[in-house]
Coordinates of C-alpha atoms in Angstrom, one line a residue:
Chain A
M1 CA -37.4 -2.4 28.2
D2 CA -35.0 -1.5 30.9
S3 CA -31.9 -3.5 30.6
P4 CA -32.0 -6.6 33.3
T5 CA -28.2 -6.2 34.0
G6 CA -28.4 -3.2 35.3
G7 CA -25.2 -1.5 34.2
R8 CA -25.4 2.2 32.2
P9 CA -27.4 1.8 29.3
I10 CA -25.2 2.1 25.7
I11 CA -28.8 2.0 24.4
A12 CA -32.0 4.2 25.0
L13 CA -35.2 4.2 23.6
R14 CA -38.2 5.8 24.6
G15 CA -41.4 5.8 23.0
V16 CA -40.0 5.2 19.5
S17 CA -42.2 4.3 16.5
K18 CA -41.0 3.8 13.1
T19 CA -43.2 3.7 10.2
Y20 CA -42.5 3.9 6.4
K21 CA -44.0 4.9 3.4
R22 CA -44.6 3.2 0.6
D23 CA -46.3 5.0 -2.1
T24 CA -49.1 6.4 -0.2
I25 CA -49.2 3.3 2.2
E26 CA -48.0 3.8 5.8
V27 CA -46.4 0.4 6.8
P28 CA -46.2 0.8 10.8
V29 CA -42.7 -1.6 11.9
L30 CA -41.9 0.5 15.8
A31 CA -44.9 0.9 18.2
Q32 CA -43.9 2.9 21.1
L33 CA -40.7 1.3 21.6
D34 CA -38.7 1.5 25.0
L35 CA -35.3 -0.4 25.1
D36 CA -32.5 -0.2 27.5
V37 CA -29.1 -2.0 26.5
A38 CA -26.6 -1.6 29.3
E39 CA -22.9 -1.1 28.1
G40 CA -21.1 -4.6 27.8
E41 CA -24.1 -6.2 27.2
F42 CA -25.0 -8.9 24.1
L43 CA -28.2 -8.9 23.0
A44 CA -30.1 -10.9 20.6
L45 CA -33.4 -9.2 18.1
M46 CA -35.5 -12.2 16.7
G47 CA -39.2 -12.1 15.5
P48 CA -40.5 -13.1 11.6
S49 CA -39.7 -11.2 8.8
G50 CA -41.2 -7.3 9.2
S51 CA -41.2 -7.5 13.0
G52 CA -38.6 -4.4 13.3
K53 CA -35.6 -6.4 14.4
S54 CA -33.7 -4.9 11.3
T55 CA -35.4 -1.5 12.1
I56 CA -34.1 -1.4 15.6
L57 CA -30.4 -1.9 14.7
N58 CA -30.7 1.1 12.2
L59 CA -32.1 3.2 14.7
V60 CA -29.8 2.7 17.3
S61 CA -26.9 3.0 14.3
G62 CA -27.9 6.1 13.4
I63 CA -28.6 5.2 9.7
D64 CA -32.3 5.8 10.1
S65 CA -34.3 8.0 12.2
P66 CA -37.5 7.4 14.0
T67 CA -40.8 8.6 13.3
A68 CA -41.5 9.6 17.0
G69 CA -39.3 9.2 20.3
R70 CA -36.0 9.5 21.0
V71 CA -33.0 7.3 20.5
V72 CA -30.1 7.7 22.8
V73 CA -26.6 5.8 22.3
A74 CA -23.5 6.3 23.9
G75 CA -25.0 9.4 25.5
V76 CA -25.6 11.3 22.2
D77 CA -29.5 11.7 21.2
L78 CA -29.4 11.0 17.6
G79 CA -32.4 13.2 17.0
S80 CA -30.4 16.4 17.3
L81 CA -27.8 15.3 15.1
D82 CA -27.4 16.2 11.5
Q83 CA -26.4 13.7 8.7
A84 CA -22.6 15.0 8.4
A85 CA -22.8 14.4 12.9
L86 CA -24.6 11.1 12.6
A87 CA -21.9 10.3 10.3
A88 CA -19.2 10.8 12.5
F89 CA -20.9 9.6 15.2
R90 CA -20.8 6.0 13.4
A91 CA -17.6 6.0 12.8
R92 CA -16.8 6.7 16.2
H93 CA -19.3 4.4 18.1
V94 CA -20.6 1.8 15.3
G95 CA -19.1 -1.4 14.3
F96 CA -21.4 -3.0 11.4
I97 CA -21.4 -7.1 10.7
F98 CA -24.0 -7.8 7.7
Q99 CA -25.1 -10.8 6.7
S100 CA -23.6 -10.7 3.1
Y101 CA -20.4 -9.1 4.5
N102 CA -20.3 -5.8 2.7
L103 CA -17.1 -6.1 2.0
I104 CA -15.8 -3.8 -0.9
P105 CA -14.9 -6.4 -3.6
V106 CA -12.0 -4.2 -5.2
L107 CA -10.2 -3.6 -2.0
T108 CA -8.1 -6.1 -0.1
A109 CA -8.9 -7.8 3.1
F110 CA -6.3 -4.6 4.8
Q111 CA -7.9 -2.2 2.4
N112 CA -11.2 -3.0 3.7
V113 CA -10.3 -3.4 6.9
E114 CA -8.7 -0.1 6.8
L115 CA -11.3 1.6 5.6
P116 CA -12.9 2.7 9.4
L117 CA -9.7 4.0 10.1
L118 CA -9.3 6.6 7.1
L119 CA -11.6 8.6 9.2
T120 CA -9.7 9.3 12.0
G121 CA -6.3 11.3 12.6
L122 CA -4.3 8.0 12.4
D123 CA -1.1 8.3 10.0
R124 CA -0.3 5.1 7.7
R125 CA 2.1 3.8 10.4
Q126 CA -0.4 3.4 13.2
R127 CA -3.2 2.4 10.9
K128 CA -1.2 -0.6 9.4
Q129 CA -0.5 -1.2 12.9
H130 CA -4.2 -1.2 14.0
V131 CA -5.1 -2.9 11.2
L132 CA -2.8 -5.8 11.4
D133 CA -3.3 -6.4 15.2
V134 CA -7.5 -6.8 14.2
L135 CA -5.9 -9.1 11.2
G136 CA -4.7 -10.9 13.9
I137 CA -7.6 -10.7 16.1
V138 CA -9.8 -12.2 13.8
G139 CA -7.3 -14.9 13.2
L140 CA -6.6 -13.6 9.4
H141 CA -2.9 -12.1 9.7
G142 CA -2.1 -14.0 6.8
R143 CA -4.7 -13.1 4.5
S144 CA -4.0 -9.0 4.6
E145 CA -3.5 -9.0 0.6
H146 CA -6.7 -11.3 -0.5
Y147 CA -9.1 -10.3 -2.0
P148 CA -12.6 -10.6 -0.8
R149 CA -12.7 -13.1 -4.0
Q150 CA -10.1 -15.2 -2.8
L151 CA -11.8 -16.1 0.7
S152 CA -14.1 -18.2 2.4
G153 CA -17.3 -17.3 3.3
G154 CA -16.4 -17.4 7.4
Q155 CA -13.3 -15.3 6.1
E156 CA -15.4 -12.5 4.4
Q157 CA -17.3 -12.5 7.6
R158 CA -13.8 -12.4 9.8
V159 CA -12.6 -9.7 7.8
A160 CA -16.0 -7.9 8.0
I161 CA -15.3 -8.1 12.0
A162 CA -12.1 -6.7 11.8
R163 CA -13.6 -3.8 9.7
A164 CA -16.4 -3.3 12.2
I165 CA -13.7 -3.6 15.4
V166 CA -10.7 -1.5 13.9
S167 CA -11.8 2.0 15.0
D168 CA -12.5 0.7 18.5
P169 CA -16.2 1.8 18.3
S170 CA -18.2 0.6 22.1
L171 CA -21.0 -0.9 20.0
L172 CA -21.4 -3.8 17.4
V173 CA -24.5 -4.3 15.5
A174 CA -24.7 -7.5 13.6
D175 CA -27.5 -8.5 11.1
E176 CA -27.6 -12.1 10.7
P177 CA -24.0 -12.3 11.0
T178 CA -24.4 -16.0 10.6
G179 CA -26.9 -15.7 7.7
D180 CA -25.3 -16.6 4.9
L181 CA -22.1 -19.2 6.5
D182 CA -22.0 -22.7 7.3
A183 CA -22.6 -24.4 10.0
A184 CA -18.9 -24.1 11.2
S185 CA -18.3 -21.0 10.0
A186 CA -21.3 -20.0 11.9
T187 CA -19.9 -21.0 15.2
E188 CA -16.8 -19.6 14.4
I189 CA -18.5 -16.0 14.4
L190 CA -20.4 -16.7 16.9
D191 CA -16.9 -17.5 19.0
L192 CA -15.7 -14.5 18.1
L193 CA -18.5 -11.8 18.7
G194 CA -18.6 -13.8 22.2
R195 CA -15.0 -13.3 22.8
L196 CA -15.4 -9.7 21.9
N197 CA -17.8 -9.1 24.0
R198 CA -16.1 -10.9 26.7
E199 CA -12.3 -9.8 26.4
F200 CA -12.9 -6.6 24.3
G201 CA -15.8 -5.2 26.4
K202 CA -17.7 -4.7 23.1
S203 CA -21.7 -4.1 23.3
V204 CA -23.3 -6.3 20.7
V205 CA -26.8 -6.5 19.8
M206 CA -27.0 -8.9 17.3
V207 CA -30.7 -9.8 14.8
T208 CA -30.7 -13.2 14.3
H209 CA -32.8 -16.1 13.4
D210 CA -31.2 -18.8 14.2
P211 CA -31.9 -19.8 17.6
R212 CA -28.1 -21.1 18.3
A213 CA -27.0 -18.1 18.1
A214 CA -29.5 -16.4 19.9
E215 CA -28.3 -18.8 22.7
R216 CA -24.6 -16.8 23.0
A217 CA -26.3 -13.6 23.8
H218 CA -27.3 -12.6 28.0
R219 CA -30.6 -12.0 26.6
V220 CA -32.6 -12.3 23.7
L221 CA -35.6 -10.1 22.9
H222 CA -38.5 -11.4 20.7
L223 CA -41.0 -8.7 18.4
D224 CA -43.4 -9.4 16.3
K225 CA -45.2 -6.7 14.4
G226 CA -43.2 -4.0 16.2
V227 CA -43.4 -5.2 19.5
L228 CA -41.3 -6.6 22.0
V229 CA -43.8 -9.7 22.8
E230 CA -40.9 -11.9 24.9
S231 CA -37.5 -11.2 26.4
V232 CA -35.2 -14.4 28.0
Q233 CA -32.7 -13.5 30.0
R234 CA -29.5 -15.9 30.1
D235 CA -26.9 -16.0 32.5
R236 CA -23.7 -14.1 31.5
P237 CA -20.5 -17.1 31.0
Chain B
M1 CA -11.8 11.8 4.7
R2 CA -11.1 10.5 1.2
L3 CA -11.5 7.3 -0.1
P4 CA -8.3 5.6 -1.5
I5 CA -7.8 6.2 -5.6
Q6 CA -7.1 2.2 -5.8
Y7 CA -11.3 1.9 -4.6
N8 CA -11.9 4.3 -7.7
L9 CA -9.4 3.0 -10.3
R10 CA -9.6 -0.8 -9.4
N11 CA -13.7 0.0 -9.9
L12 CA -12.3 1.3 -13.4
V13 CA -10.6 -1.8 -14.1
V14 CA -13.0 -4.2 -13.3
R15 CA -15.9 -2.4 -15.3
R16 CA -13.2 -2.3 -18.2
T17 CA -15.2 -2.7 -21.1
M18 CA -17.5 -0.1 -20.2
T19 CA -14.5 2.0 -19.6
L20 CA -13.0 1.4 -22.6
M21 CA -15.6 2.2 -24.5
T22 CA -17.0 5.5 -22.6
A23 CA -13.3 6.5 -22.8
G24 CA -13.2 6.1 -26.4
G25 CA -16.2 8.2 -26.9
I26 CA -14.8 11.0 -24.7
A27 CA -11.4 10.3 -26.9
L28 CA -13.2 10.7 -30.2
V29 CA -14.5 14.3 -28.6
V30 CA -10.8 15.4 -27.2
A31 CA -9.1 14.1 -30.6
V32 CA -11.4 16.6 -32.7
L33 CA -11.1 19.3 -30.4
V34 CA -7.2 18.8 -30.5
L35 CA -7.4 18.5 -34.4
T36 CA -9.7 21.2 -35.1
L37 CA -7.3 23.7 -32.5
A38 CA -4.2 22.7 -34.6
L39 CA -5.8 23.2 -37.9
A40 CA -6.4 26.8 -36.5
H41 CA -3.4 27.3 -34.6
G42 CA -1.2 25.8 -37.9
F43 CA -3.3 28.2 -39.9
S44 CA -2.9 31.2 -38.0
A45 CA 1.0 30.4 -37.5
T46 CA 1.5 30.1 -40.8
L47 CA 0.9 33.7 -41.6
V48 CA 1.8 35.1 -38.3
A49 CA 5.1 33.7 -38.8
T50 CA 4.6 35.7 -42.6
G51 CA 6.6 38.7 -42.7
R52 CA 8.4 40.4 -40.2
P53 CA 8.5 42.7 -37.2
D54 CA 11.1 45.1 -38.6
N55 CA 9.5 45.0 -41.7
A56 CA 6.2 47.9 -42.7
I57 CA 4.3 47.2 -45.6
V58 CA 2.9 50.3 -47.5
L59 CA -0.5 50.0 -49.1
R60 CA -2.8 52.3 -50.8
S61 CA -5.0 54.5 -47.8
G62 CA -8.4 52.4 -47.2
S63 CA -6.8 48.7 -48.5
D64 CA -7.2 45.8 -46.4
S65 CA -4.9 43.7 -48.2
E66 CA -2.4 43.8 -51.4
M67 CA -4.9 42.4 -54.0
M68 CA -7.0 45.6 -53.5
S69 CA -4.0 48.1 -53.5
G70 CA -2.3 50.0 -55.3
L71 CA 0.8 52.2 -55.9
T72 CA 2.2 54.6 -58.5
R73 CA 5.8 54.4 -59.2
E74 CA 6.5 57.9 -57.9
A75 CA 4.8 57.2 -54.6
A76 CA 6.5 53.8 -54.5
R77 CA 10.0 56.0 -55.1
V78 CA 9.0 58.9 -52.6
I79 CA 7.9 56.4 -49.6
A80 CA 11.2 54.8 -50.1
S81 CA 13.2 58.0 -49.6
D82 CA 11.5 58.7 -46.2
P83 CA 13.9 58.8 -43.3
A84 CA 12.8 55.9 -41.6
V85 CA 13.6 53.5 -44.0
A86 CA 17.1 51.4 -43.5
R87 CA 19.8 51.5 -46.4
G88 CA 21.6 48.6 -47.4
A89 CA 25.1 48.2 -47.6
D90 CA 25.0 49.9 -51.1
G91 CA 23.6 53.0 -49.5
E92 CA 19.7 52.2 -51.3
P93 CA 16.9 52.5 -49.6
L94 CA 15.8 48.8 -48.5
A95 CA 12.8 49.0 -49.9
L96 CA 11.1 46.4 -52.4
S97 CA 8.3 47.5 -54.9
E98 CA 6.1 44.7 -55.3
M99 CA 3.0 43.6 -57.9
V100 CA 0.8 40.3 -56.5
V101 CA -2.0 39.1 -59.0
L102 CA -3.5 35.7 -58.4
V103 CA -3.5 33.0 -61.2
N104 CA -5.8 30.1 -61.3
L105 CA -3.2 26.9 -61.3
V106 CA -4.4 22.9 -61.8
R107 CA -3.5 20.6 -59.0
R108 CA -1.0 17.9 -59.4
G109 CA -3.0 14.7 -60.0
N110 CA -6.3 16.2 -60.4
P111 CA -7.1 17.9 -63.8
T112 CA -10.4 18.7 -63.0
A113 CA -9.4 20.4 -59.5
S114 CA -7.7 24.2 -59.3
S115 CA -7.2 26.8 -57.1
N116 CA -5.9 30.4 -56.6
V117 CA -2.6 30.8 -56.0
S118 CA -0.2 34.5 -55.2
V119 CA 2.2 35.2 -57.5
R120 CA 4.3 38.1 -56.7
G121 CA 6.6 40.4 -58.7
V122 CA 9.5 41.0 -56.9
D123 CA 13.2 42.4 -57.9
A124 CA 16.6 40.9 -56.7
R125 CA 16.5 42.5 -53.1
V126 CA 13.7 40.3 -52.1
L127 CA 15.8 38.0 -50.1
E128 CA 17.8 41.2 -48.7
L129 CA 14.4 42.1 -47.0
R130 CA 13.6 38.6 -46.2
P131 CA 16.8 37.2 -44.8
D132 CA 14.8 34.2 -43.3
I133 CA 14.3 33.2 -46.8
G134 CA 16.5 30.8 -48.4
L135 CA 16.3 29.0 -52.1
R136 CA 16.4 25.6 -52.1
E137 CA 17.0 24.0 -55.2
G138 CA 18.4 25.8 -58.3
R139 CA 18.5 29.7 -58.3
L140 CA 16.8 32.8 -58.6
F141 CA 15.1 34.2 -62.1
R142 CA 17.3 36.5 -63.5
A143 CA 15.6 40.0 -64.4
G144 CA 13.7 40.5 -67.1
M145 CA 13.5 36.5 -68.2
D146 CA 10.3 34.6 -68.0
E147 CA 11.3 32.9 -65.1
V148 CA 10.0 32.1 -61.6
V149 CA 10.8 30.7 -58.7
V150 CA 8.2 28.8 -56.6
G151 CA 7.4 28.3 -52.7
R152 CA 8.2 24.8 -51.4
N153 CA 4.3 24.1 -50.7
L154 CA 3.6 24.2 -54.4
G155 CA 6.0 22.1 -56.7
R156 CA 3.7 19.0 -55.3
R157 CA 0.7 20.6 -55.0
F158 CA 0.3 21.7 -58.1
E159 CA 0.9 21.4 -62.0
G160 CA 3.6 23.0 -63.4
C161 CA 5.3 24.4 -60.1
G162 CA 8.3 21.6 -60.2
L163 CA 11.8 22.6 -60.6
G164 CA 12.6 22.9 -64.7
E165 CA 8.6 22.9 -65.3
K166 CA 7.1 25.5 -67.4
L167 CA 3.8 27.9 -65.9
R168 CA 1.6 29.5 -68.7
M169 CA 0.8 32.5 -66.6
G170 CA -0.5 36.0 -68.5
G171 CA 0.1 34.5 -72.0
R172 CA 3.8 33.5 -71.0
D173 CA 5.4 30.2 -70.5
W174 CA 7.5 30.6 -67.7
T175 CA 9.6 28.6 -66.0
V176 CA 10.8 27.3 -62.6
V177 CA 14.3 28.1 -61.9
G178 CA 14.2 27.2 -58.7
T179 CA 12.4 26.7 -55.5
F180 CA 12.8 28.7 -52.0
D181 CA 12.2 27.8 -48.2
A182 CA 10.0 30.4 -46.4
G183 CA 10.6 28.7 -43.3
G184 CA 6.8 27.5 -43.6
S185 CA 5.2 31.3 -43.6
G186 CA 2.3 31.9 -46.4
F187 CA 5.4 33.2 -48.7
D188 CA 6.2 29.1 -49.1
S189 CA 2.8 29.1 -51.2
E190 CA 3.7 31.9 -53.6
I191 CA 5.4 32.0 -56.9
W192 CA 7.6 34.4 -57.3
G193 CA 9.3 36.4 -60.5
D194 CA 10.7 39.7 -61.8
A195 CA 8.4 42.5 -61.1
E196 CA 9.6 44.6 -64.1
A197 CA 8.6 41.2 -66.1
F198 CA 5.3 40.6 -64.5
L199 CA 3.8 43.9 -65.2
P200 CA 3.6 44.0 -68.7
A201 CA 2.6 40.5 -68.6
F202 CA -0.6 41.3 -65.8
D203 CA -1.3 44.3 -67.7
R204 CA -0.6 46.2 -64.6
S205 CA 1.1 49.3 -64.5
V206 CA 1.0 50.6 -60.6
W207 CA 2.5 48.2 -57.9
S208 CA 0.4 46.8 -55.4
S209 CA 2.0 47.5 -52.1
L210 CA 5.9 48.3 -50.7
T211 CA 7.8 46.6 -48.5
L212 CA 10.4 48.6 -46.1
R213 CA 13.1 48.1 -43.4
L214 CA 12.6 50.3 -40.8
K215 CA 15.5 51.2 -39.4
D216 CA 13.7 51.3 -36.4
P217 CA 10.5 49.8 -35.5
G218 CA 9.2 52.2 -33.4
A219 CA 9.2 54.7 -36.4
L220 CA 6.4 53.4 -37.8
P221 CA 3.9 55.7 -36.3
A222 CA 6.0 59.0 -37.7
L223 CA 6.2 56.9 -40.9
E224 CA 2.7 57.2 -41.1
A225 CA 2.0 60.5 -40.0
R226 CA 4.5 61.6 -42.8
L227 CA 2.3 59.4 -45.5
E228 CA -1.1 61.4 -44.0
A229 CA 0.2 64.2 -44.2
D230 CA 1.2 64.3 -47.9
P231 CA -1.7 64.2 -50.4
R232 CA 0.4 62.7 -53.5
L233 CA 0.5 59.7 -51.9
H234 CA -2.7 57.9 -50.2
A235 CA -1.0 55.4 -48.6
T236 CA -0.6 53.7 -45.1
A237 CA 1.7 51.7 -43.5
R238 CA 1.7 48.7 -41.0
I239 CA 4.2 46.1 -39.6
E240 CA 4.3 43.5 -42.0
Q241 CA 4.2 40.7 -39.7
E242 CA 0.7 42.3 -38.3
Y243 CA -0.4 42.7 -41.4
Y244 CA -0.3 39.2 -42.1
R245 CA -1.6 38.5 -38.8
A246 CA -4.5 40.4 -39.2
Q247 CA -5.1 38.4 -42.5
S248 CA -5.1 35.1 -41.0
Q249 CA -7.4 36.3 -38.4
Q250 CA -11.7 35.6 -39.7
L251 CA -10.7 32.1 -41.3
A252 CA -9.0 30.9 -37.8
A253 CA -11.3 32.1 -35.9
V254 CA -14.3 30.2 -38.6
I255 CA -11.9 27.1 -38.3
R256 CA -12.4 27.5 -34.8
A257 CA -16.0 28.1 -34.6
L258 CA -16.8 25.4 -36.6
G259 CA -14.7 23.2 -34.9
L260 CA -16.2 24.3 -31.8
F261 CA -19.5 23.5 -32.8
L262 CA -18.5 20.1 -33.6
V263 CA -17.1 19.2 -30.4
V264 CA -19.9 20.3 -28.4
V265 CA -22.3 18.3 -30.6
M266 CA -20.4 15.6 -29.8
A267 CA -19.1 16.3 -26.2
A268 CA -22.9 16.4 -26.0
G269 CA -23.2 12.7 -26.4
A270 CA -19.8 11.6 -24.9
I271 CA -21.3 13.4 -21.6
F272 CA -24.3 10.9 -21.9
G273 CA -21.8 7.8 -22.3
A274 CA -20.5 9.1 -19.0
L275 CA -23.5 9.6 -17.4
N276 CA -24.7 6.2 -18.5
T277 CA -21.3 4.5 -17.5
M278 CA -21.1 6.5 -14.1
Y279 CA -25.3 5.8 -13.6
A280 CA -24.3 2.6 -13.8
A281 CA -21.5 2.4 -12.1
V282 CA -23.6 4.0 -9.4
G283 CA -26.4 1.6 -9.7
S284 CA -24.0 -1.7 -9.3
R285 CA -22.5 -0.1 -6.5
S286 CA -25.4 0.5 -4.4
R287 CA -24.5 -2.0 -1.2
E288 CA -20.6 -0.4 -1.5
I289 CA -22.2 2.8 -1.3
A290 CA -24.7 2.4 1.6
T291 CA -21.8 0.2 3.3
L292 CA -19.3 3.2 3.0
L293 CA -21.8 5.7 4.2
A294 CA -22.5 3.2 7.2
L295 CA -18.9 3.0 8.6
G296 CA -19.3 6.8 8.5
F297 CA -18.0 8.3 5.4
P298 CA -19.8 11.7 4.6
P299 CA -21.9 12.2 1.7
R300 CA -19.4 14.6 0.5
A301 CA -16.9 11.7 0.7
I302 CA -18.5 9.8 -1.5
L303 CA -19.9 12.6 -4.0
A304 CA -16.0 13.2 -4.5
S305 CA -14.9 9.8 -5.0
F306 CA -17.3 9.3 -7.4
M307 CA -16.1 12.2 -9.3
V308 CA -12.7 11.4 -8.8
E309 CA -13.9 8.1 -10.8
S310 CA -15.7 10.2 -13.5
V311 CA -12.3 12.3 -14.1
L312 CA -10.0 9.8 -14.3
L313 CA -12.4 7.7 -16.7
C314 CA -12.6 10.6 -18.9
L315 CA -8.7 11.7 -18.1
I316 CA -8.5 8.2 -20.2
G317 CA -10.4 9.2 -22.9
G318 CA -8.2 12.6 -23.1
V319 CA -5.0 10.8 -23.2
L320 CA -6.3 8.4 -26.1
G321 CA -7.7 11.4 -27.7
C322 CA -4.3 13.2 -27.7
L323 CA -2.5 10.3 -28.8
L324 CA -5.3 9.2 -31.8
A325 CA -4.7 13.0 -32.9
L326 CA -0.4 13.5 -32.1
P327 CA 0.1 11.9 -35.8
V328 CA -1.5 14.5 -37.8
H329 CA 1.3 16.9 -36.2
G330 CA 3.3 18.2 -38.9
M331 CA 0.8 17.2 -41.9
S332 CA 0.4 19.7 -44.2
T333 CA -3.1 20.5 -46.0
G334 CA -3.7 23.8 -47.6
T335 CA -7.0 26.0 -47.9
T336 CA -8.2 29.4 -49.3
N337 CA -7.1 32.4 -47.3
W338 CA -10.4 34.5 -47.3
S339 CA -8.6 37.8 -47.7
S340 CA -6.1 37.2 -50.4
F341 CA -8.6 34.9 -52.0
S342 CA -5.3 32.6 -52.3
E343 CA -4.7 29.2 -51.5
V344 CA -2.2 29.1 -48.6
A345 CA -0.6 25.9 -47.6
F346 CA -0.1 24.9 -43.6
E347 CA 0.5 22.1 -41.0
F348 CA -1.1 20.8 -38.9
R349 CA 0.3 22.0 -35.4
L350 CA -0.1 20.3 -32.0
T351 CA 1.5 22.3 -29.6
P352 CA 1.9 22.1 -25.1
G353 CA -1.0 24.1 -24.7
I354 CA -3.2 22.2 -27.0
L355 CA -2.7 19.0 -25.7
A356 CA -3.5 20.5 -22.2
T357 CA -7.2 22.1 -23.5
G358 CA -7.8 18.5 -24.8
M359 CA -6.9 17.3 -21.5
L360 CA -8.7 20.0 -20.1
A361 CA -11.9 19.3 -22.0
S362 CA -11.5 15.5 -21.1
V363 CA -11.4 16.7 -17.2
L364 CA -14.4 19.1 -17.9
L365 CA -16.4 15.7 -19.5
G366 CA -15.8 14.1 -16.5
L367 CA -17.3 16.7 -14.1
V368 CA -20.3 17.3 -16.0
G369 CA -20.6 13.7 -16.8
G370 CA -20.3 12.7 -12.7
W371 CA -22.1 15.4 -10.8
F372 CA -25.6 13.6 -11.7
P373 CA -24.4 9.9 -10.8
A374 CA -22.4 10.8 -7.9
R375 CA -24.6 13.6 -5.9
A376 CA -27.4 10.6 -6.6
A377 CA -24.6 8.4 -4.9
A378 CA -24.3 10.7 -2.0
R379 CA -27.6 11.3 -1.7
R380 CA -28.9 8.1 -1.5
P381 CA -30.7 6.7 2.0
V382 CA -28.4 4.8 3.7
S383 CA -31.0 2.2 5.1
E384 CA -32.8 1.9 1.8
A385 CA -29.9 1.2 0.2
L386 CA -28.4 -1.2 1.9
R387 CA -31.8 -3.5 1.5
A388 CA -31.9 -2.8 -2.1
G389 CA -28.4 -4.5 -2.0

């Protein structure tokens, strides 16, 4: 399915199938999927559990590989990369936002955000500046020394978003980023994602069950049993 | 590309109960290892410290110890006049004819226990040939009298060995008129008296050994050659210090071997403890590991991080083990030297090298105990681990 925005695709999936093997049983999750996501696009993926939404996120972020087909992200054919190269690809191009935040509980907000920068050549002073900058962007400048347990759910997710953007990746993948949040916090997080998309040009692929969250996207794809069944295009603000 | 070490340190603190239990197991292994090495080292050091590098000890050819040796008075006189032997201020050769026997003495405070003690017949020149040894209390025995002096270790270990007490040996009573300090060497576990008085008392007619001060230790080969060439003598010479070192080797090796066997058995248990702790750490942090891999940390960084954590865990145990073992430093104990069949008292000696060996052992335990869990952590598929979390 082509990107209707017409921009240069940051994600291109061609004939992608994915089958999981549980013991001797093969479970097909995606079937012959074609999908383009344009640079700067905010895409929402919806559908029932097991429809393949999270699998698409895993494939485009290089933490899983397709059973068949090609996955090209930021001009890189992920099928050509080994595990080490995939790790380097993720560090450079992908920012992850998880439903349960996935912060390291024994590290402070600052240290959690700093983690991706440890994979770069930045020195300690440069890393500190970057971390403080992104904590400022997500509105947590004064919480840098707090541990995750000392933060609210919304604050934890903002730390996770700061961690996702600190190394300036071109693509953010968000797996139900508001799933564990109350309505007010969810709205804040969606506002933040929208801002990152608009002001910082980040491409966003978000899996969600929440129609209000999906409303923030430029395009909403509905999946069922591994097949795209509907695409809803929204006007860019 | 290394994860911050605070990540590992804080995880150890957060899981402090498990950390302390595992570190405790490692501590016991390290403590036993350090104590064993300190025991063997103390024993070896005691015997190595016995004797001087510029003294030669002459024994009958083919004898491994003084107990099996015998030199006639004539042979001793001939050997003492060898040109390699230094002379004292009086112009006489610095040579000491010695007679050694074993007596069985009752342990102080335990009348049912006894042990063999070396009794050495010497003469007044003994302190000239062994200037490192000095009287601590009382005075030296007098020639021809039923008097003895005893090493500093014996007084509190055996009945009759206290200053002023009487010892029953060779059918006679000998008065302890002094104690001497041999600087922690094997002589500290001996009884010394006048050799000429001892010979008839113990029904001996020959010397056990002859100790010589060499003008130059380098002259020993020439002395040996002359001894070998003289068919009257049937004698062989070696450096006194090397003689006592050789006497320590057999028992020290056995102490080390038995100790290491115990350490290996205990270490196997401790490694399982470390494995269990690290597998639990990996299991409970499955989502963290998956997150770090998703962020772009390569598997080798995860492997290194968990190895570091395992080594840190075991280093805590290593430090605790060394601290546990420290109080025994300087404690004295005794055992029968298998070469002389007599009791040798010695001290546990902890050295920086032994403590470093203990710490190195804890690092090895950490590496072995951490390897499989760390590898499991690094190899786990990210997407699967994220779902499991």
